[in-house]
Coordinates of C-alpha atoms in Angstrom, one line a residue:
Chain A
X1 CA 88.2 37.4 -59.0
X2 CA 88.2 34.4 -60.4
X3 CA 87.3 32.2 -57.1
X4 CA 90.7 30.4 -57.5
X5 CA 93.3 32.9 -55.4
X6 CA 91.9 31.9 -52.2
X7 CA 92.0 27.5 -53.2
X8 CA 95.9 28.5 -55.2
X9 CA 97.1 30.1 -52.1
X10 CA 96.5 27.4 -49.6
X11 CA 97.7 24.9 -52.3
X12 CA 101.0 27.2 -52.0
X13 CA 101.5 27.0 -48.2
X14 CA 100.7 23.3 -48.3
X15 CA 103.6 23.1 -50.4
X16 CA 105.9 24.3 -47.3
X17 CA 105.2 22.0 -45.1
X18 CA 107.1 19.1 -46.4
X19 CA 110.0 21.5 -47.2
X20 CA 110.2 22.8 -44.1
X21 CA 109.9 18.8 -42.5
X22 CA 112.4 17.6 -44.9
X23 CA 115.0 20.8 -44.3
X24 CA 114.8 20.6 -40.7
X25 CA 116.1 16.7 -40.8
X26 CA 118.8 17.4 -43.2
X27 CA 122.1 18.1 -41.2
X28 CA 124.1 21.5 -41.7
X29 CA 122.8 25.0 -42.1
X30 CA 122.9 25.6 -46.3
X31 CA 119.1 24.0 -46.4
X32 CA 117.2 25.6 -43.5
X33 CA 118.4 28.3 -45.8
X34 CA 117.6 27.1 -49.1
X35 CA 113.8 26.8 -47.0
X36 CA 113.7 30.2 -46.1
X37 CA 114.7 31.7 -49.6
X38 CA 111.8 29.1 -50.4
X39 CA 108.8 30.6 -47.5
X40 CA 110.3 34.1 -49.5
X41 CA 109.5 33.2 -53.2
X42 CA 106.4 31.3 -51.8
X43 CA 105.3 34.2 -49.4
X44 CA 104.9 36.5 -52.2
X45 CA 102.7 34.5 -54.3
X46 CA 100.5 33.7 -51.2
X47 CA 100.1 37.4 -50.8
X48 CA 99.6 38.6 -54.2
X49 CA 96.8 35.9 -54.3
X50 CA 95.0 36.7 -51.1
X51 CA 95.6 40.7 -51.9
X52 CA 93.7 40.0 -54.9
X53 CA 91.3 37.2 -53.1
X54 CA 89.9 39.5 -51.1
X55 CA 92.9 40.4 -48.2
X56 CA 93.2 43.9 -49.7
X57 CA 96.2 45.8 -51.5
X58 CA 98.4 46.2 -48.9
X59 CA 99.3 43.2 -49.0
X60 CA 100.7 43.4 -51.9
X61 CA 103.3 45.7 -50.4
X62 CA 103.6 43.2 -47.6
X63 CA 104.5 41.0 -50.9
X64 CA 107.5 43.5 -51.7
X65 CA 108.8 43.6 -48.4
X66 CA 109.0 39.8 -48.3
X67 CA 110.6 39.5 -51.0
X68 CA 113.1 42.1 -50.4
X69 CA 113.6 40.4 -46.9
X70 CA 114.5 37.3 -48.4
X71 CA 116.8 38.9 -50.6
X72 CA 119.0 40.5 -48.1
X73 CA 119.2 37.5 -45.6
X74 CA 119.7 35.1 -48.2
X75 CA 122.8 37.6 -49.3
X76 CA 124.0 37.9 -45.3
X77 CA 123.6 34.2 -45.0
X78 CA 126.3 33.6 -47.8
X79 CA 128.5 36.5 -47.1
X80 CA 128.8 36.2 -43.3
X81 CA 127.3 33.3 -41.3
X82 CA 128.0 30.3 -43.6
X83 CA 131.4 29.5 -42.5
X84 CA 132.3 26.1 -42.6
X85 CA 131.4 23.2 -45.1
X86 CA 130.7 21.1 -42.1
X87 CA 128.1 22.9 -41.5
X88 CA 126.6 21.9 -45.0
X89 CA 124.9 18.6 -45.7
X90 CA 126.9 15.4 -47.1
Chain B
X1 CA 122.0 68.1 -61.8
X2 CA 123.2 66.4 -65.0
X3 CA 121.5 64.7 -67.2
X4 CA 122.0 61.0 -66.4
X5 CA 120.8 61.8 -63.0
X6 CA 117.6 63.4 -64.2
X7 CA 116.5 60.4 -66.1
X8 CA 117.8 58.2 -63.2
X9 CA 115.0 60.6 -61.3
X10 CA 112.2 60.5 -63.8
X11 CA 112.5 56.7 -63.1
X12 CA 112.1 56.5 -59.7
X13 CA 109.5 58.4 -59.9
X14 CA 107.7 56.3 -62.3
X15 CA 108.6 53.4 -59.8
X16 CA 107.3 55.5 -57.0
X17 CA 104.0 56.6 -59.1
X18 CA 103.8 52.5 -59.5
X19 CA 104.7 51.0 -56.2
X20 CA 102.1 53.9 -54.6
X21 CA 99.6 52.8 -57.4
X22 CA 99.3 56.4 -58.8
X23 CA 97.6 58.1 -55.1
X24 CA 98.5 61.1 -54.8
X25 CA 98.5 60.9 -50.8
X26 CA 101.4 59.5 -51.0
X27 CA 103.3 61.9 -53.0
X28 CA 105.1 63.9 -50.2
X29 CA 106.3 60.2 -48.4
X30 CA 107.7 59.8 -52.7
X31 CA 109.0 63.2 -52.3
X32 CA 111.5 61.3 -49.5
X33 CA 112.0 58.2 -50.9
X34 CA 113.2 59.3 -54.2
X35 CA 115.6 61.7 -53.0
X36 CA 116.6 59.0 -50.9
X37 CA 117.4 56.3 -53.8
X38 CA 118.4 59.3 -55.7
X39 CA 121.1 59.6 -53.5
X40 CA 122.1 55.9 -52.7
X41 CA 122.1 55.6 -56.7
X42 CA 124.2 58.3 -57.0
X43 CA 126.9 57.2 -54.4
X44 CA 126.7 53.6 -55.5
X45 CA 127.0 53.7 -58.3
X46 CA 128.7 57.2 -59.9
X47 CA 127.2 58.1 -63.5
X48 CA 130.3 58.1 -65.2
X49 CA 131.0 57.6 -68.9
X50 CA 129.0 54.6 -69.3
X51 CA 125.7 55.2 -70.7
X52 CA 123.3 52.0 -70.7
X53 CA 121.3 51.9 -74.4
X54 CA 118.1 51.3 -74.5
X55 CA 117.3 49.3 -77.6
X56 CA 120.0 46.8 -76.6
X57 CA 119.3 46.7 -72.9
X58 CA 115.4 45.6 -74.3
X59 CA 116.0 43.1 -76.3
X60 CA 118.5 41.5 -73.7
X61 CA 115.4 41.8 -71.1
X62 CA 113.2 40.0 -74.0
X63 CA 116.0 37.3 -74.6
X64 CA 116.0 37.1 -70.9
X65 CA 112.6 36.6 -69.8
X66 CA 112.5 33.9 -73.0
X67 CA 115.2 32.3 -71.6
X68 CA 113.8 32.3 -67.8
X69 CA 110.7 30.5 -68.9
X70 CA 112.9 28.0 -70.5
X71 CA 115.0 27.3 -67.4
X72 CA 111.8 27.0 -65.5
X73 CA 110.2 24.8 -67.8
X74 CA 113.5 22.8 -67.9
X75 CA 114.4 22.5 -64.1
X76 CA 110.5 21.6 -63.6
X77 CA 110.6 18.4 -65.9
X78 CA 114.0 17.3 -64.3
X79 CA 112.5 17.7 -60.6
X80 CA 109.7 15.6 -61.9
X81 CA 111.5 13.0 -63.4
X82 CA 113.9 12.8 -60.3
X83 CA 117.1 13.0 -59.7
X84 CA 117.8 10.2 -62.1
X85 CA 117.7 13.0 -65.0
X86 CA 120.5 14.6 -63.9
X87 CA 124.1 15.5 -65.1
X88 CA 125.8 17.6 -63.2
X89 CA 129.2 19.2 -64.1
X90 CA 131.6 21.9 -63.0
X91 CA 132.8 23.8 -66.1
X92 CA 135.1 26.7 -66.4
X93 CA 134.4 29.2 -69.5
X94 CA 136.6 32.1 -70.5
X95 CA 134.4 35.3 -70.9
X96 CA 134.8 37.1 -73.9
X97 CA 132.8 40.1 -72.3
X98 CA 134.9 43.2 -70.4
X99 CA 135.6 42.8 -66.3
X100 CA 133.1 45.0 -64.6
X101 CA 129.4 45.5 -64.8
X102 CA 129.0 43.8 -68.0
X103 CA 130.6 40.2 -66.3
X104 CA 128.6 40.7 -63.1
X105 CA 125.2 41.0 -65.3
X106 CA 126.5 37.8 -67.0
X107 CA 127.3 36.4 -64.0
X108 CA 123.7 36.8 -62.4
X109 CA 121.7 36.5 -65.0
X110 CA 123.2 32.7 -65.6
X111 CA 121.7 31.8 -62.6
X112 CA 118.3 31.8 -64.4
X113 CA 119.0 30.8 -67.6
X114 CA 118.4 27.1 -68.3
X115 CA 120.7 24.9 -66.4
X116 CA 123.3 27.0 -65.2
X117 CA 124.4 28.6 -62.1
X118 CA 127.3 30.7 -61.6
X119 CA 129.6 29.7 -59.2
X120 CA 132.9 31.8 -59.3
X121 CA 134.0 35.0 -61.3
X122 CA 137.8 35.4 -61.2
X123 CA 139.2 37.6 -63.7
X124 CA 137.4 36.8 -66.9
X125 CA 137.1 32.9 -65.9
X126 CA 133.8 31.8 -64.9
X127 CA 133.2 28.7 -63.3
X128 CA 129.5 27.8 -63.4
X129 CA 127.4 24.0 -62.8
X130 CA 125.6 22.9 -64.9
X131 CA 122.6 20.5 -64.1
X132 CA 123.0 19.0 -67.6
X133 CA 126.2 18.9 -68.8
X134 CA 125.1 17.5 -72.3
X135 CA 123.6 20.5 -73.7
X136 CA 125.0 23.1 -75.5
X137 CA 126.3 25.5 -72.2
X138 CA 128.9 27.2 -74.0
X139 CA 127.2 28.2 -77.1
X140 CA 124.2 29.8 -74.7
X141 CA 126.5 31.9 -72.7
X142 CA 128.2 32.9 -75.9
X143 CA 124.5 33.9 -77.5
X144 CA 123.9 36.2 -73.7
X145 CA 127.0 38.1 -74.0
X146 CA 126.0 38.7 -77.4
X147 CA 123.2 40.6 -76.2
X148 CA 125.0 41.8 -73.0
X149 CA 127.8 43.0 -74.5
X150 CA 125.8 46.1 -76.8
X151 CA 124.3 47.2 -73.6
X152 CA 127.7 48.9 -72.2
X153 CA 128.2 49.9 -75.8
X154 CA 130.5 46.7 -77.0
X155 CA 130.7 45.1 -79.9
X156 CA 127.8 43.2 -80.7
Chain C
X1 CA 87.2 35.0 -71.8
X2 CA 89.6 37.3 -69.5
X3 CA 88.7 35.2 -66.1
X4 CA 89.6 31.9 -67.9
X5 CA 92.9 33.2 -68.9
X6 CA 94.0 34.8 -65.7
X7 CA 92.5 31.4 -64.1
X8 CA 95.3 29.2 -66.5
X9 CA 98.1 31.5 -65.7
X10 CA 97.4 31.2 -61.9
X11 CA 97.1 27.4 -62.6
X12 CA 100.4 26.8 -64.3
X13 CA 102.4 29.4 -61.5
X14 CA 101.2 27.0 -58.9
X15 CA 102.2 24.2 -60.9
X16 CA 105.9 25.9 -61.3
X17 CA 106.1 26.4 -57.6
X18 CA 105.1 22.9 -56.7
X19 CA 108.0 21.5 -59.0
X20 CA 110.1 23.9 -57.5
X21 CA 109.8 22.4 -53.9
X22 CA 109.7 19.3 -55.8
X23 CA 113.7 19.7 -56.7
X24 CA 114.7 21.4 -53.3
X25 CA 113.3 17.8 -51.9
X26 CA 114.9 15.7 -54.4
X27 CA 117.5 17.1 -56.2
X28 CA 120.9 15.4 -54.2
X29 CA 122.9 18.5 -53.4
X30 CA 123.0 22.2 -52.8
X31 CA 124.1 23.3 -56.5
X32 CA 121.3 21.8 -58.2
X33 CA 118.9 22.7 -54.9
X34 CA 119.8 26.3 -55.8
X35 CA 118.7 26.0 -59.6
X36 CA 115.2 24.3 -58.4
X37 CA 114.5 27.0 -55.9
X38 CA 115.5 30.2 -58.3
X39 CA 114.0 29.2 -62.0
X40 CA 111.2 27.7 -60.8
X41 CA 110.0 29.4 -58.3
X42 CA 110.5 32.2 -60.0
X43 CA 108.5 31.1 -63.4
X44 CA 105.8 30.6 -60.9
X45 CA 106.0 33.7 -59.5
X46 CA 105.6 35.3 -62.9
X47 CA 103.1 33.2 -63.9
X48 CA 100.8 34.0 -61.0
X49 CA 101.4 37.9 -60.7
X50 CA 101.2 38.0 -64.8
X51 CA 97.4 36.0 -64.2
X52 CA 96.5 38.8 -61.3
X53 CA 97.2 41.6 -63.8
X54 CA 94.9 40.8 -66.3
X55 CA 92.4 41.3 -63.2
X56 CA 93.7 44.3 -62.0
X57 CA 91.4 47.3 -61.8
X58 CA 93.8 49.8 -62.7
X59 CA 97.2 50.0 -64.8
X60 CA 98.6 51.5 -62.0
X61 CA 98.2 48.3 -59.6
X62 CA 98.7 46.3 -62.9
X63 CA 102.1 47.8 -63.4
X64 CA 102.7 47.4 -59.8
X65 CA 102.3 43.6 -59.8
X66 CA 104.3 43.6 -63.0
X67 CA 107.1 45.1 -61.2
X68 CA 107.2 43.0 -58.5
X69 CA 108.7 40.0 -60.9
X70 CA 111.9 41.7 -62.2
X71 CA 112.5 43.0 -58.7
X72 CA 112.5 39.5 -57.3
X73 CA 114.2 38.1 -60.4
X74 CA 117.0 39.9 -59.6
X75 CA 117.3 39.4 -56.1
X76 CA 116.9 35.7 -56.3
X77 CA 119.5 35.4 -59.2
X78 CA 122.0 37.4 -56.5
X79 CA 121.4 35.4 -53.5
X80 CA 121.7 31.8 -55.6
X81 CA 125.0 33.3 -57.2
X82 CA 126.1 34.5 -53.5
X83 CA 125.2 31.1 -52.2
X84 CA 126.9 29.3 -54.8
X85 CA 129.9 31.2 -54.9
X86 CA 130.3 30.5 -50.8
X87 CA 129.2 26.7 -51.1
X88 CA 132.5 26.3 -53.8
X89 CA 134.7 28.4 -51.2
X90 CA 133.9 26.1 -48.6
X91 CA 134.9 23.2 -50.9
X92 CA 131.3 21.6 -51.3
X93 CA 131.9 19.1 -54.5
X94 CA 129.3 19.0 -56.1
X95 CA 127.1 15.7 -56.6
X96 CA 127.7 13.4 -59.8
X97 CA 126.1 10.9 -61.8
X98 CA 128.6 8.2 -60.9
X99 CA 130.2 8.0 -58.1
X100 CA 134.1 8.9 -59.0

């Protein structure tokens, strides 16, 4: 431990905030997505930090699950509910 | 149980022995689960001819990662300097490599390399963007499938 | 001498994930949103599990961090190549320097 997992992984979620503020203004469905994909990738370095902060290993499998998660829906989002370029910003 | 399948087995089982960080609690639940991807492997994708080699398949992991830590590097200065940095294209590049698994690990892959993104595979045309259309896209994806191509046992 | 390391690897994966929201926010349009989100991110990502591993108390959990990064390489170079591929079918041009 080197006393910076716990300061790095709140440094990490404060980085979703404005993402998820600027996403949710942004017409059309393509960057609510892009967010979530985003809370994925970000998710798993939050865990793997706190696992090793002091959280405990199992949430480092809670890290593989989320990022397997992320996977799949960002892979159903494309393939069936993003139907129309309307729904897309600009 | 042929042999392609056994080492597809010894691997999951080293994934297993990895994921379960080596208890051996778990080993019965492993038991399941890699019988389990065993069998999705094996109906997914069919071991067929095509043997993967290994001394190829490293160094395109090597040229890969390289590359990754380039197209981070790259994408991070251009999100700091703003949108100003910019030069997007569309561009359309014949592949040189064979339809099949070969062009669809090409065709993934781009998407971390530096500034490129596959868009659409059709045939052996790829159209890709390209966040900066003045570097040298082409000559990039011609040095990957260089390195993809020994893989599947092409030319190299 | 190991601690300091592991501290600068953890330092610059944060860094990579900050400039990786930093293009989802500014970059203008969903092509070049989708390179932000996967290289960067992703660089991050490595970054931060390679900086864990050095700590790790046994290869085993070592190993296991390790292969958490080509695991989520891969499934973030399919979904941006899924996304991509469904933006262009929907007709999404993408955004240029000038306007045309």
């Amino acid at each position: 431990m080197t006393g910076l997992e716990f300061p790095l992984a709140l440094f990490l979620l404060a980085n979703l905030v404005p993402a998820l503020h600027v996403a949710l203004r942004r017409p059309g469905r393509a960057d609510p997505m892009l967010v979530a994909l985003l809370f994925g990738s970000t998710g798993v370095g939050i865990l793997v930090l706190l696992a090793h902060g002091g959280g405990g290993p199992a949430l480092i499998d809670v890290a593989l699950v989320l990022a397997l998660l992320a996977a799949i829906s960002g892979l159903a989002f494309a393939r069936r509910a993003w139907h129309s370029p309307e729904d897309s910003h600009d | 149980m042929s042999s392609s399948l056994l080492r597809r087995a010894l691997a999951l089982l080293l994934l297993w022995w990895m994921l379960s960080e080596g208890l051996p609690e778990s080993a019965g639940l492993g038991a399941v689960a890699v019988a389990a991807a065993l069998a999705a492997s094996h109906y997914l994708l069919p071991p067929g001819s095509r043997t993967l080699r290994l001394g190829p398949c490293i160094r395109f992991l090597l040229y890969f990662v390289a590359n990754s830590v380039r197209g981070g590097l790259q994408v991070a200065g251009l999100a700091l300097r703003g949108p100003a940095a910019l030069r997007p294209a569309m561009l359309e590049v014949e592949l040189t490599l064979p339809e099949g698994p070969p062009a669809l690990l090409l065709v993934n892959a781009l998407g971390l390399m530096p500034g490129t993104l596959s868009v659409r595979l059709q045939g052996r045309r790829l159209r890709l963007h390209s966040l900066d259309a003045r570097q040298p896209i082409e000559r990039d994806i011609r040095a990957l499938e260089a390195r993809i191509g020994p893989i599947f046992g092409g030319a190299p | 001498m190991i601690e300091a390391m592991s501290g600068a690897l953890l330092c610059a994966g944060a860094f990579f994930y900050f400039a990786g929201t930093l293009g989802l926010l500014r970059f203008p349009d969903i092509y070049s949103r989708l390179h932000a989100l996967a290289k960067a991110d992703n660089l991050g990502l490595g970054f931060i599990l390679a900086g864990l591993a050095l700590q790790a108390d046994s290869l085993a959990v070592a190993l296991k961090l390790l292969v958490i990064w080509p695991l989520s390489l891969a499934a973030s170079a399919g979904v941006s190549y899924a996304i991509a591929r469904r933006a262009d079918r929907l007709g999404i041009a993408p955004w240029q320097k000038e306007a045309r």
